[in-house]
Short mmCIF file of C-alpha atoms in Angstrom, two decimals:
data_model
loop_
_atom_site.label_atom_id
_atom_site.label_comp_id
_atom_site.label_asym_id
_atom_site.label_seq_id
_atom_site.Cartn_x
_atom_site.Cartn_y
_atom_site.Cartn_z
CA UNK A 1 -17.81 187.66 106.06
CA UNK A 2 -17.97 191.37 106.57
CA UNK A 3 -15.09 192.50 108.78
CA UNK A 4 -16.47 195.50 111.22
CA UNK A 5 -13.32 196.55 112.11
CA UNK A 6 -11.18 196.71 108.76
CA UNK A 7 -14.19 198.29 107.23
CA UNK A 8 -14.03 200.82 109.70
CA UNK A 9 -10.44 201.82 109.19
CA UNK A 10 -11.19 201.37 104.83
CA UNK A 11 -13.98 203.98 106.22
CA UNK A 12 -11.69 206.07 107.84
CA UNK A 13 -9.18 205.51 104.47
CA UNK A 14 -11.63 206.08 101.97
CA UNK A 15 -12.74 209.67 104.06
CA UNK A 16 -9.10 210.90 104.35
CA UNK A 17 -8.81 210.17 100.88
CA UNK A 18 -11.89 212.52 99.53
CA UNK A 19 -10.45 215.29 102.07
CA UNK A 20 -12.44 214.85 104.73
CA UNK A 21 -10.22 215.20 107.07
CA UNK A 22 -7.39 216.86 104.79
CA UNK A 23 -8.23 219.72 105.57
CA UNK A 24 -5.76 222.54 107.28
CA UNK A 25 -6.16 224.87 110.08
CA UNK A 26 -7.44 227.26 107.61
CA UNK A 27 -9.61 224.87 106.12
CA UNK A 28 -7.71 224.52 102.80
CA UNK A 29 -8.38 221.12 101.11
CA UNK A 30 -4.79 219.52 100.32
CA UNK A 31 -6.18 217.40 96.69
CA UNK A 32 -4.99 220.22 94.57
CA UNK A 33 -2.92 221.13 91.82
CA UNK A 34 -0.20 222.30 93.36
CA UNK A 35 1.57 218.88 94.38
CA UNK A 36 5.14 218.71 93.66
CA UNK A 37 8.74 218.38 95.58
CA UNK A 38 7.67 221.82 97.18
CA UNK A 39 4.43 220.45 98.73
CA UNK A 40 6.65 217.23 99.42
CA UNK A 41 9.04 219.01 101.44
CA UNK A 42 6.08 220.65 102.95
CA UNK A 43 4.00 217.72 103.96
CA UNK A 44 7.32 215.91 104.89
CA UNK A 45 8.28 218.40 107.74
CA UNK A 46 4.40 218.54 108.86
CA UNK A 47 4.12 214.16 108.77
CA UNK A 48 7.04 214.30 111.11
CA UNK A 49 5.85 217.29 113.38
CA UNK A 50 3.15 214.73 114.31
CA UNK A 51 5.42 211.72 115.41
CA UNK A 52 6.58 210.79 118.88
CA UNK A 53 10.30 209.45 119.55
CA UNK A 54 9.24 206.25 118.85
CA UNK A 55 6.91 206.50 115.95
CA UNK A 56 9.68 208.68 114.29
CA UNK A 57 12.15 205.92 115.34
CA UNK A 58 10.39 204.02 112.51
CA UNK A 59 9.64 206.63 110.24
CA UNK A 60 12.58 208.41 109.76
CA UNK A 61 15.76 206.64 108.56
CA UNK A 62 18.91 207.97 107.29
CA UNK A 63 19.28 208.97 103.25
CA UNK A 64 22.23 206.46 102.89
CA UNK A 65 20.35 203.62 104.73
CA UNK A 66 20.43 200.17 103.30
CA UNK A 67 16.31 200.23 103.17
CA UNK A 68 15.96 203.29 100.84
CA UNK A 69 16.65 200.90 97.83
CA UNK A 70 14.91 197.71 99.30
CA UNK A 71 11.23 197.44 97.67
CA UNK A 72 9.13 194.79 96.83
CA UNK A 73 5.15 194.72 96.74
CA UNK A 74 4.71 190.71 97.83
CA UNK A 75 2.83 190.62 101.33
CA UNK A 76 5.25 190.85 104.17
CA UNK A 77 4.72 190.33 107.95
CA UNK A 78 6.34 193.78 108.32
CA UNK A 79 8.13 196.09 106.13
CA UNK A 80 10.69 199.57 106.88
CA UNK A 81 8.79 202.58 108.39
CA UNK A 82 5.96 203.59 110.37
CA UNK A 83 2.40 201.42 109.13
CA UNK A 84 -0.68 203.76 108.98
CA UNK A 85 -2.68 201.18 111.36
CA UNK A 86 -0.33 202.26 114.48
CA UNK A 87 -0.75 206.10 113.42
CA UNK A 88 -3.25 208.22 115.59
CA UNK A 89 -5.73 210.25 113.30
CA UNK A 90 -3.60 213.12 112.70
CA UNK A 91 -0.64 211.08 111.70
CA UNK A 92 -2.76 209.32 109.27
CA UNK A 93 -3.88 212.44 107.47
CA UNK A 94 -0.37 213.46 107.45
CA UNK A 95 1.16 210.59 106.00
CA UNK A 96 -1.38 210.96 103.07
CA UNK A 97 -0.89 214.65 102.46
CA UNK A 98 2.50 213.32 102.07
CA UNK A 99 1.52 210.62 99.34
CA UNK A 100 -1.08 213.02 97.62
CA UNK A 101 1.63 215.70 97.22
CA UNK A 102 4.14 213.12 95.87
CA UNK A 103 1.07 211.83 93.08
CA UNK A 104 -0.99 213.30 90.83
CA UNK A 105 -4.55 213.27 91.71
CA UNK A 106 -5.44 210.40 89.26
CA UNK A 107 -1.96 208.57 91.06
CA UNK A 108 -3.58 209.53 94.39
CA UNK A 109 -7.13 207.78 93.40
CA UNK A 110 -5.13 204.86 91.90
CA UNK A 111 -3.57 204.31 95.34
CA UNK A 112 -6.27 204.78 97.44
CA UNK A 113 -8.26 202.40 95.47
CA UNK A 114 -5.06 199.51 95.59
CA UNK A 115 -5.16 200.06 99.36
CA UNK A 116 -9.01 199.35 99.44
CA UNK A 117 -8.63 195.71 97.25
CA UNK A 118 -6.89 194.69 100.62
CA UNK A 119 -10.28 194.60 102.17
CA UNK A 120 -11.64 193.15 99.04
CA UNK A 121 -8.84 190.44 99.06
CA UNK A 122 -9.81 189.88 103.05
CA UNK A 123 -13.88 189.02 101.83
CA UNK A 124 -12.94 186.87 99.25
CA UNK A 125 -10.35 184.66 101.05
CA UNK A 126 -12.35 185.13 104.69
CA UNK A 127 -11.05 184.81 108.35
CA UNK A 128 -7.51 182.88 107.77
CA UNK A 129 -5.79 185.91 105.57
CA UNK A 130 -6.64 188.22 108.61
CA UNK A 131 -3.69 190.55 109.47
CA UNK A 132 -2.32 189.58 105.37
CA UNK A 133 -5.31 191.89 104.04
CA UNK A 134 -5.44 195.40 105.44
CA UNK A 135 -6.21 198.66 103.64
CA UNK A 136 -4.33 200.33 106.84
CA UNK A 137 -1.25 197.60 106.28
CA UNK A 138 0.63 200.30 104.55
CA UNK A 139 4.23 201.50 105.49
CA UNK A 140 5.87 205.30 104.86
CA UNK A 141 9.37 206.06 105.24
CA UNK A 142 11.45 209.06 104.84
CA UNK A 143 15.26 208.90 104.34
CA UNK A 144 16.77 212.31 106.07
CA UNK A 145 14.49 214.86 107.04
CA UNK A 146 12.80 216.86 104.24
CA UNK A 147 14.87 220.12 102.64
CA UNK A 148 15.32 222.27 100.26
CA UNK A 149 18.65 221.80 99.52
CA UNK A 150 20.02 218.51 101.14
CA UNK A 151 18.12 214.97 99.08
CA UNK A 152 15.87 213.24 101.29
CA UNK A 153 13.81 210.02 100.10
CA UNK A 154 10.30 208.87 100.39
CA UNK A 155 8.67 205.73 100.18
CA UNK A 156 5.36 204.56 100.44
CA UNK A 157 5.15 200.93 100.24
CA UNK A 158 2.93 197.83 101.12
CA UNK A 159 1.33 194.72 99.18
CA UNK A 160 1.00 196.09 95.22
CA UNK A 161 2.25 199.02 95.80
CA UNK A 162 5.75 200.56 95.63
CA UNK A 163 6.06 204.30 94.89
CA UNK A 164 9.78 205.97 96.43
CA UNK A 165 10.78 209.42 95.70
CA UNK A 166 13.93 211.45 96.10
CA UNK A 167 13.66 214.93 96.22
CA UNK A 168 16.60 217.76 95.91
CA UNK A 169 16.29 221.15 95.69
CA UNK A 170 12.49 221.19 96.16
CA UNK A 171 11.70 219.10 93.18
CA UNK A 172 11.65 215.30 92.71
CA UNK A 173 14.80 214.25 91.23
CA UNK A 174 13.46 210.44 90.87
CA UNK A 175 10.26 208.46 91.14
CA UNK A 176 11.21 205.02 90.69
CA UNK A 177 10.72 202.29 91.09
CA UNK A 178 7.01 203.04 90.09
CA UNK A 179 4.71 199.98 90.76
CA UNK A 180 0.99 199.29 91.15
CA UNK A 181 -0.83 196.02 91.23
CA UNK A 182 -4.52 194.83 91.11
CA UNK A 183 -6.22 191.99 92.41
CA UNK A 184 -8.74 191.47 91.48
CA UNK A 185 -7.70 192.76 88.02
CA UNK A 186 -11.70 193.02 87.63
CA UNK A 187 -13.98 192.69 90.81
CA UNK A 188 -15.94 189.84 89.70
CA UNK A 189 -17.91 189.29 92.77
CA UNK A 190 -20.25 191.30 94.79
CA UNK A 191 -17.94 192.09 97.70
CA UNK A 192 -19.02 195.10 100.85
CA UNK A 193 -17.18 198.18 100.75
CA UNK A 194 -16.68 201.02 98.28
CA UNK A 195 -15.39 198.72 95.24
CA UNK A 196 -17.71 197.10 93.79
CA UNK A 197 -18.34 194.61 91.09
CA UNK A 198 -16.76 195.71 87.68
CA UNK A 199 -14.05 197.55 89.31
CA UNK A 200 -10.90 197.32 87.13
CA UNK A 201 -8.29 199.57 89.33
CA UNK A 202 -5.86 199.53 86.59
CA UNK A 203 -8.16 199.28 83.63
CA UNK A 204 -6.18 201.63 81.32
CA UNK A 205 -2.76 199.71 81.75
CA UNK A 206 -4.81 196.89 80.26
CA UNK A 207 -7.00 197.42 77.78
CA UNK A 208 -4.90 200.55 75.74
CA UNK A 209 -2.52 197.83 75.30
CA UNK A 210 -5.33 195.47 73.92
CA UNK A 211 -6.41 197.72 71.91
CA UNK A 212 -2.88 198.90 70.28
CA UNK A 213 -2.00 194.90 69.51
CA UNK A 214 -5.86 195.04 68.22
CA UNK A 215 -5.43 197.91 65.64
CA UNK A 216 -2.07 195.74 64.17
CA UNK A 217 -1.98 194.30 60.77
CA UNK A 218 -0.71 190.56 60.66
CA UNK A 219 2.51 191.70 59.54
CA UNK A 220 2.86 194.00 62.76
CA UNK A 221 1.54 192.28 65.06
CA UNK A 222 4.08 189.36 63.89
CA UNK A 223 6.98 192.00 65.19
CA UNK A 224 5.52 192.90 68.38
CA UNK A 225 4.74 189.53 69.65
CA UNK A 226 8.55 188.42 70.96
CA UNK A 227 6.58 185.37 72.71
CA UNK A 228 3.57 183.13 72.34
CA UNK A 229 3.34 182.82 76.73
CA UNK A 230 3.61 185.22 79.03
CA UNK A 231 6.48 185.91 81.35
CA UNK A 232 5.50 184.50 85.03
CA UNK A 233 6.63 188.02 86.35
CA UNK A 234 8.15 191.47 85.71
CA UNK A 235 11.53 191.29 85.68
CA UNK A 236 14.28 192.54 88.37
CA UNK A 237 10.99 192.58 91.01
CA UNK A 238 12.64 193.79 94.73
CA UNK A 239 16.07 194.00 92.71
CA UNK A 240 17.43 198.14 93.45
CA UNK A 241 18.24 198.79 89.73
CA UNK A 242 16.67 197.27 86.77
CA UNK A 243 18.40 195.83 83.81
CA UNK A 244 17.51 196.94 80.19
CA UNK A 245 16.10 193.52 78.65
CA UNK A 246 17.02 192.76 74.60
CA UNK A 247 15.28 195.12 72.77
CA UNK A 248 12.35 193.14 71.23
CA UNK A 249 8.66 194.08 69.81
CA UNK A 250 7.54 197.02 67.09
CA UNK A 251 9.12 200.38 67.30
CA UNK A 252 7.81 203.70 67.45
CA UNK A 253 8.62 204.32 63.72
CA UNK A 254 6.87 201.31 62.33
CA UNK A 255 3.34 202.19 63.36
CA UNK A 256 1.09 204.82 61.85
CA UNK A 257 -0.12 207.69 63.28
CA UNK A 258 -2.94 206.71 64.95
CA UNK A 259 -1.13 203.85 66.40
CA UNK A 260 1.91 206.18 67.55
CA UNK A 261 -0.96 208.16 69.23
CA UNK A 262 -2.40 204.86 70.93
CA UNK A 263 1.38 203.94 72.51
CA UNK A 264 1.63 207.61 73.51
CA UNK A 265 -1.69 207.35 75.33
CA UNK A 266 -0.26 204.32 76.79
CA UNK A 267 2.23 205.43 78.11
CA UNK A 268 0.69 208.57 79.57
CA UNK A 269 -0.99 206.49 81.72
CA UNK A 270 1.95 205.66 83.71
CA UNK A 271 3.55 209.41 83.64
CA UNK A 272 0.36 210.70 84.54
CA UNK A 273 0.23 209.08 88.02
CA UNK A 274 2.86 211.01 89.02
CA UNK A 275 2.84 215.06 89.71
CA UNK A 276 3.25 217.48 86.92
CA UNK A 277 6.64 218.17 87.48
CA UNK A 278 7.86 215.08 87.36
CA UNK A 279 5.48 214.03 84.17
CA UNK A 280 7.01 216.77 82.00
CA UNK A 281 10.11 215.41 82.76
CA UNK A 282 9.34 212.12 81.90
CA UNK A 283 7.91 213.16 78.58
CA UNK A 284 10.83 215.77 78.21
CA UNK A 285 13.41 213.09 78.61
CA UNK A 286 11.42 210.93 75.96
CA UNK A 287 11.36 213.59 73.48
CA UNK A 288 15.22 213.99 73.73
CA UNK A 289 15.98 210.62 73.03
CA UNK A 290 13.75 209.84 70.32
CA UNK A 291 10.30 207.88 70.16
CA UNK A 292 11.06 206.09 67.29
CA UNK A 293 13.51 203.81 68.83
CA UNK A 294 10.80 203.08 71.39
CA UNK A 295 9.12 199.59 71.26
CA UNK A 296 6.48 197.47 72.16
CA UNK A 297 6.77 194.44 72.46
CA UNK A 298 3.38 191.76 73.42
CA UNK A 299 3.52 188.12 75.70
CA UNK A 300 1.10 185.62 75.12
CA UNK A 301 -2.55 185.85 74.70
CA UNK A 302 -4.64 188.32 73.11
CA UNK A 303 -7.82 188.35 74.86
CA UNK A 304 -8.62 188.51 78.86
CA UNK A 305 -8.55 185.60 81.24
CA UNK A 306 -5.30 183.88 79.31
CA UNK A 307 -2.00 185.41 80.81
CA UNK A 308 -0.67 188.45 78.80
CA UNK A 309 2.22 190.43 79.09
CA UNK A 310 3.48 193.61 77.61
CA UNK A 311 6.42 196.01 78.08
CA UNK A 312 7.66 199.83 76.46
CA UNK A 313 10.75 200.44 76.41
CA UNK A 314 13.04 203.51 75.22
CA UNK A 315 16.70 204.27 76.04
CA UNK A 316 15.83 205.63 79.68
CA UNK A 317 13.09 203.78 81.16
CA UNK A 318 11.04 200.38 81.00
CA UNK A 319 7.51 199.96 81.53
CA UNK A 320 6.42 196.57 81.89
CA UNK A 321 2.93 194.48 82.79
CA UNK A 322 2.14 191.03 83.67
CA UNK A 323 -2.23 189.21 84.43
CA UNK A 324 -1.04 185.68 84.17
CA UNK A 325 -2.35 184.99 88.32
CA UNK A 326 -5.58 183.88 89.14
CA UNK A 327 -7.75 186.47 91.49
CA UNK A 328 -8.69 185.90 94.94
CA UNK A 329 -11.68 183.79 94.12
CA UNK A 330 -9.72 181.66 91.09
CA UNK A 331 -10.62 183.80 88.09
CA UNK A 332 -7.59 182.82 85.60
CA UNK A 333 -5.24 185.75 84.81
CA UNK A 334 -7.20 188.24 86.73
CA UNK A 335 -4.44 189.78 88.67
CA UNK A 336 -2.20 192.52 87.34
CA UNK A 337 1.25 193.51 87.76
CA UNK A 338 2.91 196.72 86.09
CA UNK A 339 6.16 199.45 86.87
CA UNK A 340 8.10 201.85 85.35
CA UNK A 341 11.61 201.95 86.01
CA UNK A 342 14.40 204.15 84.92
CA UNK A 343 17.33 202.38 83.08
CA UNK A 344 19.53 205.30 83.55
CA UNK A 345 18.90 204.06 87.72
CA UNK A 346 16.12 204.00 90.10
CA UNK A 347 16.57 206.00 93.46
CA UNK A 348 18.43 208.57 92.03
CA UNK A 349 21.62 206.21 91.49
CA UNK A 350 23.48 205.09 88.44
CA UNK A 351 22.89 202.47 86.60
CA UNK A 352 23.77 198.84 87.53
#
């Protein structure tokens, strides 16, 4: 049944998130090009400006505190930081001038949509996961107050979504752990709200990767396939720093060129959430250390609804995904887990 009142804030979610109420004193819209640790630092300062003793109590924690590298995207009774359904409306539009000038706008959209399958998750499982399911359930946190020259983190966390930040300097530093989560995988029911049926959130972390195992001959595929079922779960979920798994799957170098191209599109798709400072980086970084020692590697099945797994993985960072959970409403592997973590050390640390 229709909840009036989380539809109402999912309204008041989805409008901040077009700019409605983004805008400025002058009337600038913030969804622009110009995100960045610059706009961070920015938006920090202004998300705080709006906070009471006690809401910034919550908010604001120290750099060094033992929270900055606690994540985890299971739903949680509470989690560190202020949640967006105690904000006021101006605190609200803060915090998510915050998040939009940490993401790229397709990173933005992603996470504005993840927040919304909380009310979908609410219709489909009805009155008894009340207070579970909330588009508003959504907790931000900055470590040290935002500068220019000191670090300072940011993290914007709640159920299937973990995105931290550090930024030094005025530009992001680090952007990991990276994760976003869908379920439903695909919206197979007609649900209320601005998701509707045939929604696939993270459609593109899916089905590129179908389609690079589809374009494999046998004797390629036979390399990339390191298991006939999938893995449960990512691995090192909640854990600060990830450990690199055996390298397994095809490389870089053993596919042709339109199948090189198909991995790079890949894994676009997960640089290209974040801002463009960051995703030259990435690809930077990629570049140095070679793509032909970077492999894919596939987990059971090869068609939808069966659990399926994949992960890339170079010398500095891991990208994996998991659908092996049924959705809300008990569609088999309909709900999708994926990251990207750095194996030279998440949260601007070193390496485990």
């Amino acid at each position: 049944m229709r909840n009036p009142r989380l539809f109402s804030r999912l309204s008041l979610i989805t409008m901040l998130c077009f700019g409605g109420l983004l805008a400025t004193a002058t009337g600038a819209i913030l969804l622009q090009a110009n995100s960045g640790g610059a706009a961070m630092v920015q938006s920090g300062n202004a998300f705080l400006s709006t906070l009471d003793d006690a809401a910034k109590s919550k908010a604001l924690l120290a750099y060094d505190a033992a929270e900055r590298t606690k994540w985890h995207f299971i739903p949680m009774p509470t989690r560190k930081g202020l949640v967006i359904r105690d904000m006021n409306p101006a605190q609200k539009a803060a915090a998510l001038r915050l998040l939009r000038a940490a993401l790229s706008e397709s990173g933005y959209e992603k996470s504005r949509r993840i927040m919304s399958l909380e009310a979908v998750l609410l219709e489909l499982e009805g009155p008894k996961s009340k207070g579970r399911r909330d588009p508003e359930k959504y907790y931000v946190t900055l470590f040290g107050e935002p500068s220019d020259t000191q670090p300072w983190g940011f993290s914007f966390e709640g159920h299937h979504m973990s995105l931290n930040f550090v930024v030094e300097g005025g530009k992001i530093v680090d952007s990991t752990p990276q994760f976003f989560a869908s379920n439903p995988a695909e919206i197979k029911n007609d649900v209320s709200g601005p998701l509707k049926k045939g929604t696939r959130v993270l459609r593109d972390e899916e089905q590129l990767a179908f389609d690079l195992m589809a374009s494999l001959q046998s004797s390629q595929r036979e390399k990339a396939i390191f298991a006939a079922e999938a893995p449960a779960e990512i691995s090192d979920a909640g854990e600060p720093q990830p450990t690199a798994p055996k390298l397994v799957g095809i490389s870089y170098a053993s596919l042709n060129g339109q199948q090189q191209e198909m991995l790079r599109s890949l894994v676009d798709v997960y640089i290209d959430s974040m801002t463009a400072e960051v995703a030259a980086d990435r690809r930077q970084i990629i570049d140095n250390d070679g793509w032909n020692d970077v492999h894919f590697a596939w987990g059971g099945a090869l068609k939808t609804g069966i659990g399926h797994y994949y992960r890339v993985q170079g010398k500095s960072f891991l990208i994996e995904f998991v659908n092996t959970q049924p959705d809300a409403a008990g569609n088999p592997a309909n709900h999708i887990h994926c990251v990207w973590r750095d194996l030279t050390g998440d949260f601007n640390l070193p390496a485990k």
